[in-house]
Short mmCIF file of C-alpha atoms and ligand atoms in Angstrom, two decimals:
data_model
loop_
_atom_site.label_atom_id
_atom_site.label_comp_id
_atom_site.label_asym_id
_atom_site.label_seq_id
_atom_site.Cartn_x
_atom_site.Cartn_y
_atom_site.Cartn_z
CA MET A 50 216.43 28.35 87.47
CA GLU A 51 217.33 30.17 90.65
CA ILE A 52 220.91 29.88 91.98
CA THR A 53 221.69 31.16 95.47
CA LEU A 54 224.41 31.03 98.12
CA THR A 55 223.79 30.00 101.71
CA THR A 56 225.83 29.49 104.88
CA THR A 57 223.57 26.68 106.11
CA PRO A 58 225.91 23.75 106.86
CA ALA A 59 225.70 20.82 104.42
CA ALA A 60 223.91 18.53 106.87
CA GLY A 61 221.13 21.06 107.37
CA LEU A 62 220.45 21.83 103.68
CA GLN A 63 216.87 20.96 102.82
CA CYS A 64 216.75 19.93 99.19
CA GLY A 65 215.92 17.07 96.85
CA ALA A 66 219.59 16.13 96.58
CA LEU A 67 222.82 17.29 98.15
CA VAL A 68 225.85 17.14 95.87
CA ALA A 69 229.09 16.25 97.66
CA LEU A 70 232.39 16.79 95.86
CA CYS A 71 234.45 13.61 96.14
CA PHE A 72 238.01 13.19 94.98
CA SER A 73 240.05 10.26 93.73
CA ARG A 74 243.26 9.18 95.38
CA GLY A 75 245.83 10.83 93.16
CA ASN A 76 248.32 8.75 91.26
CA ASN A 77 246.78 5.54 92.48
CA GLY A 78 243.68 6.38 90.48
CA GLY A 79 241.48 5.17 93.30
CA GLU A 80 243.09 1.74 93.42
CA ASP A 81 244.66 2.20 96.80
CA VAL A 82 241.47 2.75 98.80
CA HIS A 83 241.90 3.33 102.50
CA GLU A 84 240.27 1.07 105.03
CA SER A 85 237.87 3.85 105.87
CA VAL A 86 237.10 7.21 104.39
CA ALA A 87 237.84 8.73 107.79
CA ALA A 88 241.43 7.65 107.20
CA ALA A 89 241.47 9.44 103.84
CA PRO A 90 240.01 12.82 104.73
CA GLU A 91 241.22 14.46 101.52
CA THR A 92 238.85 12.42 99.37
CA VAL A 93 235.42 13.31 100.74
CA PRO A 94 233.92 16.19 102.75
CA ALA A 95 234.33 15.87 106.52
CA GLY A 96 231.42 14.17 108.24
CA LEU A 97 230.08 12.49 105.14
CA ASP A 98 231.01 8.99 106.18
CA ALA A 99 229.28 9.38 109.54
CA TRP A 100 226.18 11.03 108.04
CA THR A 101 225.73 8.05 105.74
CA ASN A 102 226.43 5.36 108.34
CA GLY A 103 229.55 4.32 106.51
CA TRP A 104 227.95 4.05 103.06
CA VAL A 105 230.54 6.36 101.50
CA TRP A 106 233.27 4.14 102.89
CA GLU A 107 231.55 1.09 101.43
CA VAL A 108 231.17 2.41 97.89
CA TYR A 109 234.80 3.57 97.89
CA ALA A 110 236.00 0.24 99.37
CA ALA A 111 233.95 -1.77 96.87
CA LYS A 112 235.45 0.40 94.10
CA GLU A 113 231.94 1.10 92.90
CA PHE A 114 232.91 4.72 93.18
CA THR A 115 236.50 5.95 93.03
CA GLY A 116 235.99 9.71 92.79
CA LYS A 117 237.20 9.96 89.21
CA ALA A 118 235.92 12.94 87.23
CA LEU A 119 232.18 12.92 86.44
CA GLU A 120 231.54 9.60 88.17
CA THR A 121 228.41 9.64 90.37
CA ALA A 122 226.71 7.53 93.06
CA LEU A 123 223.31 8.26 94.59
CA LEU A 124 222.05 7.44 98.07
CA HIS A 125 218.44 7.94 99.17
CA ARG A 126 217.49 9.16 102.64
CA PRO A 127 221.03 9.69 104.01
CA ALA A 128 220.68 9.28 107.76
CA GLY A 129 222.49 12.39 108.96
CA LEU A 130 221.36 14.83 106.27
CA LYS A 131 218.24 16.94 105.78
CA ALA A 132 218.52 16.38 102.03
CA MET A 133 216.37 13.60 100.53
CA ARG A 134 219.27 12.22 98.52
CA LEU A 135 223.03 12.42 98.50
CA LEU A 136 224.89 12.51 95.20
CA LEU A 137 228.57 11.70 95.38
CA ALA A 138 230.09 13.62 92.47
CA GLY A 139 233.52 12.53 91.32
CA CYS A 140 235.99 15.37 90.81
CA GLY A 141 239.19 13.51 89.89
CA THR A 142 242.30 14.30 91.89
CA ARG A 143 242.46 17.41 94.04
CA ALA A 144 245.61 18.54 92.28
CA LYS A 145 243.86 18.63 88.91
CA PHE A 146 240.58 20.12 90.11
CA GLY A 147 240.19 23.66 88.79
CA THR A 148 237.38 25.80 87.42
CA PRO A 149 236.99 23.93 84.09
CA GLU A 150 236.50 20.70 86.06
CA ALA A 151 234.08 22.41 88.48
CA ARG A 152 232.01 23.74 85.56
CA LYS A 153 231.68 20.24 84.14
CA LEU A 154 230.95 18.73 87.52
CA ALA A 155 228.06 21.15 88.12
CA GLY A 156 226.65 20.38 84.68
CA ALA A 157 226.94 16.62 85.18
CA ALA A 158 225.37 16.74 88.66
CA LEU A 159 222.47 18.80 87.35
CA ARG A 160 221.85 16.54 84.35
CA THR A 161 222.04 13.39 86.49
CA LEU A 162 219.59 14.75 89.05
CA LYS A 163 217.24 16.39 86.54
CA ASP A 164 216.92 13.05 84.80
CA LYS A 165 215.78 11.57 88.12
CA GLY A 166 213.16 14.27 88.62
CA VAL A 167 214.98 16.22 91.35
CA SER A 168 213.87 19.86 91.26
CA ASP A 169 216.05 21.44 93.93
CA ILE A 170 219.74 20.83 94.36
CA GLY A 171 222.15 21.72 97.13
CA LEU A 172 225.91 21.71 96.70
CA ALA A 173 228.27 21.81 99.63
CA LEU A 174 231.54 23.60 98.96
CA GLU A 175 234.24 23.16 101.57
CA GLY A 176 236.14 26.27 102.60
CA LYS A 177 239.38 25.53 100.80
CA LEU A 178 237.58 25.19 97.47
CA VAL A 179 235.71 28.48 97.79
CA SER A 180 236.85 31.28 95.49
CA GLU A 181 235.13 33.80 93.24
CA LYS A 182 236.25 31.91 90.14
CA MET A 183 234.90 28.65 91.57
CA ILE A 184 231.47 30.12 92.30
CA GLU A 185 231.38 31.71 88.84
CA ALA A 186 232.27 28.40 87.18
CA LEU A 187 229.75 26.40 89.21
CA ALA A 188 226.93 28.81 88.32
CA GLU A 189 227.92 28.57 84.64
CA GLY A 190 228.12 24.80 84.81
CA PHE A 191 224.63 24.45 86.29
CA LEU A 192 223.14 26.74 83.65
CA LEU A 193 224.99 25.10 80.75
CA GLY A 194 224.01 21.63 81.96
CA ASP A 195 220.37 22.71 82.13
CA PHE A 196 220.15 23.70 78.45
CA GLU A 197 218.15 21.36 76.19
CA PRO A 198 217.93 21.89 72.43
CA ASP A 199 214.45 20.38 72.18
CA VAL A 200 212.22 23.45 71.86
CA TYR A 201 210.38 22.02 68.86
CA LYS A 202 209.43 18.71 70.46
CA THR A 203 205.74 18.78 71.30
CA ASP A 204 205.66 15.91 73.81
CA PRO A 205 203.57 17.30 76.69
CA LYS A 206 205.68 15.33 79.20
CA LYS A 207 208.76 17.21 78.03
CA GLY A 208 209.86 19.73 80.62
CA GLU A 209 208.15 17.92 83.49
CA LYS A 210 211.57 17.23 84.89
CA ARG A 211 212.91 20.65 85.73
CA VAL A 212 215.45 21.90 88.20
CA GLU A 213 213.96 25.01 89.80
CA ARG A 214 216.54 25.82 92.44
CA VAL A 215 220.23 25.35 93.10
CA CYS A 216 221.73 26.38 96.41
CA ILE A 217 225.48 26.47 96.99
CA ALA A 218 226.54 26.16 100.64
CA VAL A 219 229.69 28.14 101.51
CA PRO A 220 231.28 28.84 104.91
CA GLU A 221 230.95 32.61 104.44
CA GLN A 222 228.58 34.53 102.18
CA THR A 223 230.47 37.64 101.02
CA ALA A 224 229.56 40.41 98.58
CA ALA A 225 232.45 39.28 96.38
CA LEU A 226 231.01 35.75 96.13
CA GLU A 227 227.54 37.15 95.36
CA ALA A 228 229.09 39.25 92.57
CA ALA A 229 230.88 36.15 91.23
CA LEU A 230 227.58 34.27 91.24
CA ARG A 231 226.00 37.06 89.22
CA ARG A 232 228.87 37.01 86.71
CA GLY A 233 228.48 33.27 86.34
CA ARG A 234 224.76 33.71 85.76
CA VAL A 235 225.26 36.42 83.14
CA ILE A 236 227.89 34.39 81.28
CA GLY A 237 226.03 31.07 81.52
CA GLU A 238 222.81 32.67 80.30
CA ALA A 239 224.62 34.42 77.45
CA GLN A 240 226.17 31.12 76.38
CA ASN A 241 222.76 29.46 76.43
CA TYR A 242 221.33 32.37 74.43
CA THR A 243 223.99 31.71 71.78
CA ARG A 244 223.19 27.98 71.87
CA ALA A 245 219.48 28.69 71.47
CA LEU A 246 220.14 30.82 68.39
CA VAL A 247 222.30 28.09 66.84
CA THR A 248 219.71 25.42 67.63
CA GLU A 249 217.11 27.15 65.44
CA PRO A 250 216.64 25.52 62.04
CA SER A 251 217.54 27.59 58.99
CA ASN A 252 213.89 28.12 57.96
CA LEU A 253 213.40 29.90 61.28
CA MET A 254 216.78 31.57 61.46
CA THR A 255 217.40 33.64 58.35
CA PRO A 256 219.71 36.68 58.30
CA ARG A 257 216.65 38.88 58.82
CA ILE A 258 215.48 36.89 61.85
CA LEU A 259 218.96 36.92 63.34
CA ALA A 260 219.00 40.71 62.93
CA ASP A 261 215.63 40.90 64.72
CA HIS A 262 217.11 38.91 67.61
CA ALA A 263 220.09 41.28 67.71
CA ARG A 264 217.81 44.33 67.78
CA SER A 265 215.63 43.07 70.61
CA MET A 266 218.59 41.83 72.63
CA ALA A 267 220.31 45.22 72.19
CA ALA A 268 217.16 47.08 73.28
CA GLU A 269 216.90 44.89 76.40
CA GLN A 270 220.56 45.24 77.30
CA GLY A 271 221.04 48.90 76.45
CA LEU A 272 223.39 48.37 73.51
CA GLU A 273 223.29 50.28 70.24
CA CYS A 274 222.41 48.09 67.28
CA GLU A 275 222.76 49.02 63.63
CA VAL A 276 221.85 46.67 60.79
CA LEU A 277 223.34 47.38 57.36
CA ASP A 278 220.91 46.15 54.71
CA GLU A 279 221.60 44.96 51.19
CA ALA A 280 221.21 48.42 49.64
CA ARG A 281 223.67 49.96 52.11
CA MET A 282 226.19 47.18 51.53
CA LYS A 283 225.86 47.68 47.73
CA GLN A 284 226.54 51.35 48.23
CA LEU A 285 229.63 50.59 50.32
CA GLY A 286 230.87 48.05 47.77
CA PHE A 287 230.65 44.78 49.72
CA GLY A 288 230.97 42.79 46.48
CA SER A 289 232.44 39.77 48.20
CA LEU A 290 229.65 39.37 50.78
CA LEU A 291 226.90 40.18 48.27
CA GLY A 292 228.22 37.60 45.79
CA VAL A 293 227.60 34.86 48.34
CA ALA A 294 224.13 36.18 49.20
CA GLN A 295 222.91 36.56 45.60
CA GLY A 296 221.73 32.95 45.24
CA SER A 297 219.24 33.24 48.10
CA VAL A 298 215.83 34.88 48.29
CA GLU A 299 216.73 35.85 51.84
CA PRO A 300 218.41 39.25 51.90
CA PRO A 301 221.80 39.49 53.66
CA CYS A 302 222.70 41.95 56.39
CA LEU A 303 225.56 43.08 58.58
CA ILE A 304 224.63 43.32 62.26
CA VAL A 305 226.67 45.83 64.27
CA LEU A 306 226.38 45.91 68.09
CA LYS A 307 228.14 48.66 69.99
CA TYR A 308 229.28 48.69 73.59
CA VAL A 309 230.89 51.91 74.80
CA PRO A 310 232.27 51.96 78.36
CA ALA A 311 230.97 54.82 80.51
CA ALA A 312 234.40 56.45 80.80
CA ALA A 313 234.79 56.54 77.00
CA ALA A 314 231.31 57.95 76.46
CA ALA A 315 232.00 60.74 78.96
CA SER A 316 235.07 62.05 77.12
CA ALA A 317 234.08 61.92 73.47
CA GLU A 318 237.00 64.08 72.35
CA ASN A 319 239.48 61.83 74.13
CA PRO A 320 238.43 58.33 73.04
CA PRO A 321 240.19 55.33 74.59
CA ALA A 322 243.00 54.01 72.42
CA ASP A 323 241.81 50.45 72.09
CA HIS A 324 238.63 49.42 70.34
CA LEU A 325 238.04 45.70 70.15
CA ALA A 326 236.05 44.14 67.31
CA LEU A 327 234.36 40.76 67.75
CA VAL A 328 233.41 39.40 64.34
CA GLY A 329 231.36 36.23 63.69
CA LYS A 330 230.49 34.29 60.54
CA GLY A 331 226.72 34.26 60.11
CA VAL A 332 225.88 31.84 57.29
CA THR A 333 222.37 30.83 58.34
CA PHE A 334 222.52 27.88 55.95
CA ASP A 335 225.48 26.67 53.92
CA SER A 336 224.39 24.44 51.04
CA GLY A 337 227.77 25.00 49.45
CA GLY A 338 226.14 26.93 46.60
CA ILE A 339 226.87 25.67 43.06
CA SER A 340 229.87 23.78 44.54
CA ILE A 341 227.16 21.95 46.42
CA LYS A 342 227.84 19.89 49.54
CA PRO A 343 226.99 16.17 49.74
CA SER A 344 223.49 15.65 51.15
CA GLU A 345 224.71 13.55 54.06
CA GLY A 346 225.08 15.80 57.07
CA MET A 347 224.00 18.90 55.17
CA GLU A 348 221.29 19.54 57.78
CA LYS A 349 224.05 20.45 60.20
CA MET A 350 224.92 23.48 58.11
CA LYS A 351 222.35 25.44 60.11
CA TYR A 352 225.17 25.89 62.61
CA ASP A 353 227.27 27.81 60.11
CA MET A 354 226.07 30.97 61.89
CA ALA A 355 227.58 29.90 65.23
CA GLY A 356 230.25 32.62 65.01
CA ALA A 357 227.58 35.31 64.60
CA ALA A 358 225.51 33.85 67.45
CA THR A 359 228.63 33.88 69.62
CA VAL A 360 229.13 37.57 68.89
CA LEU A 361 225.50 38.32 69.85
CA GLY A 362 225.85 36.31 73.07
CA ALA A 363 229.18 37.87 74.01
CA MET A 364 227.83 41.39 73.44
CA ARG A 365 224.81 40.53 75.59
CA ALA A 366 227.08 39.50 78.46
CA LEU A 367 229.42 42.47 78.03
CA ALA A 368 226.48 44.90 78.21
CA ALA A 369 225.85 43.57 81.73
CA LEU A 370 229.45 43.05 82.85
CA LYS A 371 230.69 46.40 81.53
CA PRO A 372 234.38 45.93 80.68
CA ALA A 373 236.63 49.00 80.52
CA VAL A 374 237.46 48.50 76.83
CA ARG A 375 235.25 49.58 73.95
CA VAL A 376 233.85 46.58 72.04
CA THR A 377 231.88 46.41 68.81
CA GLY A 378 230.37 43.18 67.51
CA PHE A 379 230.01 42.53 63.77
CA ALA A 380 227.95 39.68 62.36
CA PRO A 381 227.84 39.41 58.55
CA CYS A 382 224.78 37.26 57.77
CA VAL A 383 223.87 35.49 54.52
CA GLU A 384 222.35 32.29 53.28
CA ASN A 385 224.53 30.32 50.81
CA MET A 386 222.11 28.79 48.32
CA VAL A 387 221.88 27.23 44.88
CA SER A 388 219.66 28.97 42.32
CA GLY A 389 219.60 30.59 38.90
CA ASN A 390 221.01 33.68 40.58
CA ALA A 391 223.71 31.87 42.50
CA GLN A 392 227.35 32.82 42.20
CA ARG A 393 229.30 30.55 39.80
CA PRO A 394 232.75 29.03 40.21
CA GLY A 395 235.06 31.35 38.29
CA ASP A 396 233.10 34.50 39.11
CA ILE A 397 235.25 37.45 40.11
CA VAL A 398 234.04 39.79 42.84
CA LYS A 399 235.40 43.05 44.20
CA THR A 400 235.79 43.28 47.98
CA TYR A 401 235.06 46.34 50.14
CA LEU A 402 238.85 46.72 50.46
CA GLY A 403 239.15 46.91 46.67
CA LYS A 404 240.99 43.65 46.05
CA THR A 405 239.42 41.28 43.53
CA VAL A 406 238.72 37.62 44.32
CA GLU A 407 238.23 34.72 41.94
CA VAL A 408 235.59 32.42 43.45
CA LEU A 409 237.00 29.00 42.64
CA ASN A 410 234.68 27.23 45.08
CA THR A 411 231.34 28.68 46.16
CA ASP A 412 231.47 26.55 49.32
CA ALA A 413 234.40 28.61 50.62
CA GLU A 414 231.90 31.40 51.32
CA GLY A 415 232.71 32.18 54.96
CA ARG A 416 235.97 33.89 54.09
CA LEU A 417 234.18 35.91 51.39
CA ILE A 418 231.68 37.43 53.82
CA LEU A 419 234.28 37.86 56.57
CA ALA A 420 236.63 39.70 54.21
CA ASP A 421 234.18 42.59 53.86
CA ALA A 422 233.13 42.51 57.53
CA LEU A 423 236.74 42.60 58.78
CA THR A 424 237.61 45.54 56.55
CA TYR A 425 234.43 47.29 57.69
CA ALA A 426 235.44 46.78 61.34
CA VAL A 427 238.83 48.38 60.63
CA ARG A 428 237.21 51.31 58.83
CA GLN A 429 234.87 51.77 61.82
CA GLY A 430 237.92 52.47 63.93
CA CYS A 431 238.49 49.09 65.56
CA THR A 432 242.11 48.70 66.60
CA HIS A 433 242.07 44.95 67.44
CA LEU A 434 240.05 42.27 65.69
CA VAL A 435 239.04 38.81 66.84
CA ASP A 436 236.78 36.65 64.71
CA ALA A 437 235.10 33.28 65.22
CA ALA A 438 233.97 31.28 62.21
CA THR A 439 232.91 27.75 61.32
CA LEU A 440 235.33 28.16 58.46
CA THR A 441 236.88 24.86 57.39
CA ALA A 442 236.27 21.13 57.64
CA ALA A 443 240.07 20.84 57.61
CA ILE A 444 240.26 22.09 61.19
CA ALA A 445 238.52 18.89 62.34
CA VAL A 446 241.09 16.84 60.44
CA ALA A 447 243.90 18.73 62.19
CA LEU A 448 242.55 18.99 65.74
CA GLY A 449 239.57 16.70 66.11
CA HIS A 450 236.69 18.16 68.10
CA LEU A 451 238.54 19.27 71.23
CA TYR A 452 240.41 22.39 70.17
CA ALA A 453 239.53 25.41 68.07
CA GLY A 454 242.30 26.61 65.75
CA VAL A 455 243.96 29.96 66.38
CA PHE A 456 245.45 32.00 63.54
CA SER A 457 246.95 35.44 63.95
CA ASN A 458 249.17 38.18 62.57
CA ASN A 459 250.05 39.48 66.04
CA GLU A 460 251.80 37.63 68.87
CA GLU A 461 250.58 39.92 71.63
CA LEU A 462 246.89 39.70 70.76
CA LYS A 463 247.23 35.97 70.13
CA GLY A 464 248.71 35.62 73.62
CA LYS A 465 245.76 37.46 75.13
CA VAL A 466 243.24 35.28 73.32
CA LEU A 467 245.08 32.08 74.30
CA ALA A 468 245.22 33.24 77.93
CA ALA A 469 241.49 34.05 77.91
CA GLY A 470 240.73 30.59 76.51
CA LYS A 471 242.89 28.94 79.16
CA THR A 472 241.18 30.81 81.99
CA GLU A 473 237.79 29.83 80.66
CA GLY A 474 238.51 26.19 79.88
CA GLU A 475 237.92 26.69 76.13
CA ARG A 476 240.71 24.81 74.38
CA LEU A 477 242.54 26.76 71.68
CA TRP A 478 245.52 25.69 69.59
CA PRO A 479 247.78 28.06 67.60
CA PHE A 480 248.71 27.37 63.96
CA PRO A 481 251.60 28.71 61.87
CA MET A 482 250.95 31.68 59.60
CA ASP A 483 254.25 31.95 57.70
CA GLU A 484 254.41 34.41 54.84
CA ASP A 485 255.24 31.51 52.49
CA TYR A 486 251.70 30.15 52.81
CA ASN A 487 250.63 33.07 50.62
CA ASP A 488 252.14 31.08 47.72
CA TYR A 489 249.19 28.70 48.10
CA LEU A 490 246.81 31.53 47.18
CA LYS A 491 247.43 32.29 43.51
CA SER A 492 244.79 33.29 40.97
CA ALA A 493 245.51 33.75 37.28
CA PHE A 494 242.67 36.23 36.82
CA ALA A 495 242.17 38.15 40.07
CA ASP A 496 244.19 39.37 43.06
CA LEU A 497 243.30 36.29 45.11
CA PRO A 498 241.51 32.97 44.74
CA ASN A 499 239.09 32.03 47.53
CA ILE A 500 240.67 28.60 48.05
CA GLY A 501 244.22 27.43 48.48
CA GLY A 502 244.19 23.84 47.30
CA ARG A 503 244.28 20.51 49.06
CA TYR A 504 246.79 21.08 51.86
CA GLY A 505 246.74 23.29 54.95
CA GLY A 506 243.13 24.27 54.29
CA SER A 507 242.55 26.01 57.62
CA ILE A 508 245.79 27.96 57.28
CA THR A 509 245.17 29.09 53.70
CA ALA A 510 241.64 30.20 54.68
CA SER A 511 243.25 32.31 57.41
CA LYS A 512 245.91 33.70 55.09
CA PHE A 513 243.06 34.78 52.82
CA LEU A 514 241.36 36.62 55.70
CA GLU A 515 244.63 38.29 56.70
CA ASN A 516 244.51 40.27 53.47
CA PHE A 517 241.47 42.16 54.70
CA VAL A 518 242.49 43.39 58.17
CA GLU A 519 244.77 46.15 56.90
CA LYS A 520 247.61 44.97 59.17
CA LYS A 521 245.61 45.55 62.36
CA PRO A 522 246.28 43.03 65.17
CA TRP A 523 243.87 40.20 64.42
CA VAL A 524 243.08 36.69 65.66
CA HIS A 525 240.89 34.22 63.81
CA LEU A 526 239.32 31.26 65.62
CA ASP A 527 238.24 28.36 63.41
CA ILE A 528 235.36 26.80 65.36
CA ALA A 529 234.01 24.44 62.68
CA SER A 530 234.69 21.40 64.85
CA THR A 531 234.03 22.82 68.33
CA ALA A 532 230.80 24.81 67.89
CA TRP A 533 228.72 21.66 67.63
CA LEU A 534 228.67 18.53 69.80
CA ASP A 535 227.55 15.39 67.93
CA ASP A 536 227.05 13.26 71.05
CA SER A 537 225.88 14.55 74.38
CA LYS A 538 228.28 14.61 77.33
CA ALA A 539 227.42 13.96 80.98
CA TYR A 540 227.51 17.75 81.49
CA LEU A 541 226.20 19.04 78.15
CA ALA A 542 223.39 18.26 75.72
CA LYS A 543 224.10 17.34 72.12
CA GLY A 544 224.10 20.27 69.68
CA PRO A 545 225.55 23.76 69.87
CA THR A 546 228.22 24.38 72.50
CA GLY A 547 228.34 28.18 72.46
CA LEU A 548 232.15 28.07 72.18
CA PRO A 549 234.17 30.32 72.19
CA ILE A 550 231.88 32.84 73.90
CA ARG A 551 233.68 32.77 77.24
CA THR A 552 237.00 33.46 75.52
CA PHE A 553 235.42 36.52 73.88
CA ILE A 554 233.95 37.73 77.18
CA ARG A 555 237.12 37.08 79.21
CA LEU A 556 239.27 38.83 76.59
CA ALA A 557 237.20 42.00 76.95
CA LEU A 558 236.93 41.80 80.76
CA ASP A 559 240.69 41.28 81.23
CA TRP A 560 241.72 43.72 78.51
CA THR A 561 244.88 45.71 79.17
CA PRO A 562 246.00 48.44 76.78
CA GLN A 563 248.24 47.03 74.09
CA SER A 564 251.40 48.37 72.50
N1 BES B 200 230.82 25.92 56.61
C1 BES B 200 231.86 25.21 55.98
C2 BES B 200 232.86 24.61 56.96
C3 BES B 200 232.30 23.57 57.90
C4 BES B 200 232.43 22.24 57.59
C5 BES B 200 231.74 23.93 59.09
C6 BES B 200 231.94 21.29 58.45
C7 BES B 200 231.27 22.99 59.95
C8 BES B 200 231.38 21.65 59.64
C9 BES B 200 232.63 26.11 55.04
O1 BES B 200 231.90 27.13 54.46
C10 BES B 200 233.13 25.24 53.93
O2 BES B 200 232.32 24.66 53.27
N2 BES B 200 234.44 25.14 53.77
C11 BES B 200 235.01 24.31 52.78
C12 BES B 200 236.17 25.03 52.16
C13 BES B 200 236.75 24.35 50.96
C14 BES B 200 235.78 24.42 49.81
C15 BES B 200 238.04 25.02 50.59
C16 BES B 200 235.49 23.02 53.46
O3 BES B 200 236.02 23.10 54.55
O4 BES B 200 235.29 21.95 52.89
ZN1 ZN B 201 230.85 26.47 52.73
ZN1 ZN B 202 230.26 27.79 55.59
#
């Protein structure tokens, strides 16, 4: 899909459908509709009422369309426009319309029009709405809305409805806006790349296959990629990760992707102080192991590698966007299976750090593989760690499916991650991490158990992880309930969301040296 900017005025845009951003009337929620749209100029773009011979006024007056967020109305052959159709796209109130809303609006407009067979879309952006962030968000929204997780459907009619072109009309086409459009494209495509990886079924997405994807992506993007195999991890003493992997015929691996900013590469003897690690859980299938999961819904456990896929996608974007900070991505990948070789409840494993863990539940495997990966990231010289993991079902109990949980040992880094999430419209919610929660993690036979009992499951999982970061500033994002969308939205297909990739990318792009 091509996305371009133009200065052609809205009325002159030749396209299958012109999208017009229409607002609702503030606190009145659209109830208090003016006699004519001309009398309420803040709701619809200037000229629209005249171009449509008063149709816009009529749909507003009839309350068929109020301008509330994601509402749409479609008119064919609008009299005063070159476009074949006009789509009124509801934006909600002007006061609440920001980049997260714009991203969704673009996705919803694209999905509505694609469904109707429109292949080229125009969007008119009035001057006061134009900004770099807005263009970036619109480009992302169009790309995200276009993603369909149906690659394995063989229906020949599938794909007949395709949007080929999107053109955004702005009053002035500057280099800064073109750069913003490119950023939006890079980020949107990276997020879709992550979603495509997560969409793959577990028979076609083993640790080895994920590593192959990482290698080819790195070669394309000019990143360095190293894959630690089973033998290397044995040598290093990754007992915790290898214990999870031992029940599967698929060998585990640790994918490492390295981005070094040009300035850092130039002065090797004076490396930059900060080195950010992005770490993602890569369980390509989580059966639960011997502590097996119920069969209902088990098919969804292919998305237990969403954290790893997010790391691959974020590194792909960062290779193109070139932040000033050094970033290394780590994706520990295993399959958690049941077999004669599988790890048993009660087994005790030795982590890379040296601490021993009693495996009381083989389904709490994410923390076991992350423990070794986090310590490895620290030993590789990373100064700040951020991980994303589909770690606990308990996070859905606590937050539902809207927010990812945030757990940290460092207020400053947590603040940065929360700010990045806010900028990017990825909702994040902080949890307590009091020292006293460590009392929930007691093992009679080893240094730590891998589970903390019935209560505060997402917090105890995080307290477990905290043991393995050697006191480095660290943030853990529990994405078990946000990485997958069970029902499609107007702006997004059902399936993997790619969250929190934009938080990862924004964190690196906006990085400022930390105390
Ligand atoms: N992969 C699961 C968590 C999960 C659940 C992700 C639902 C996505 C949707 C994780 O490995 C797991 O099984 N966690 C257990 C931990 C428990 C045994 C302490 C859980 O949350 O039930
Ligand atoms: Zn599990
Ligand atoms: Zn899992």
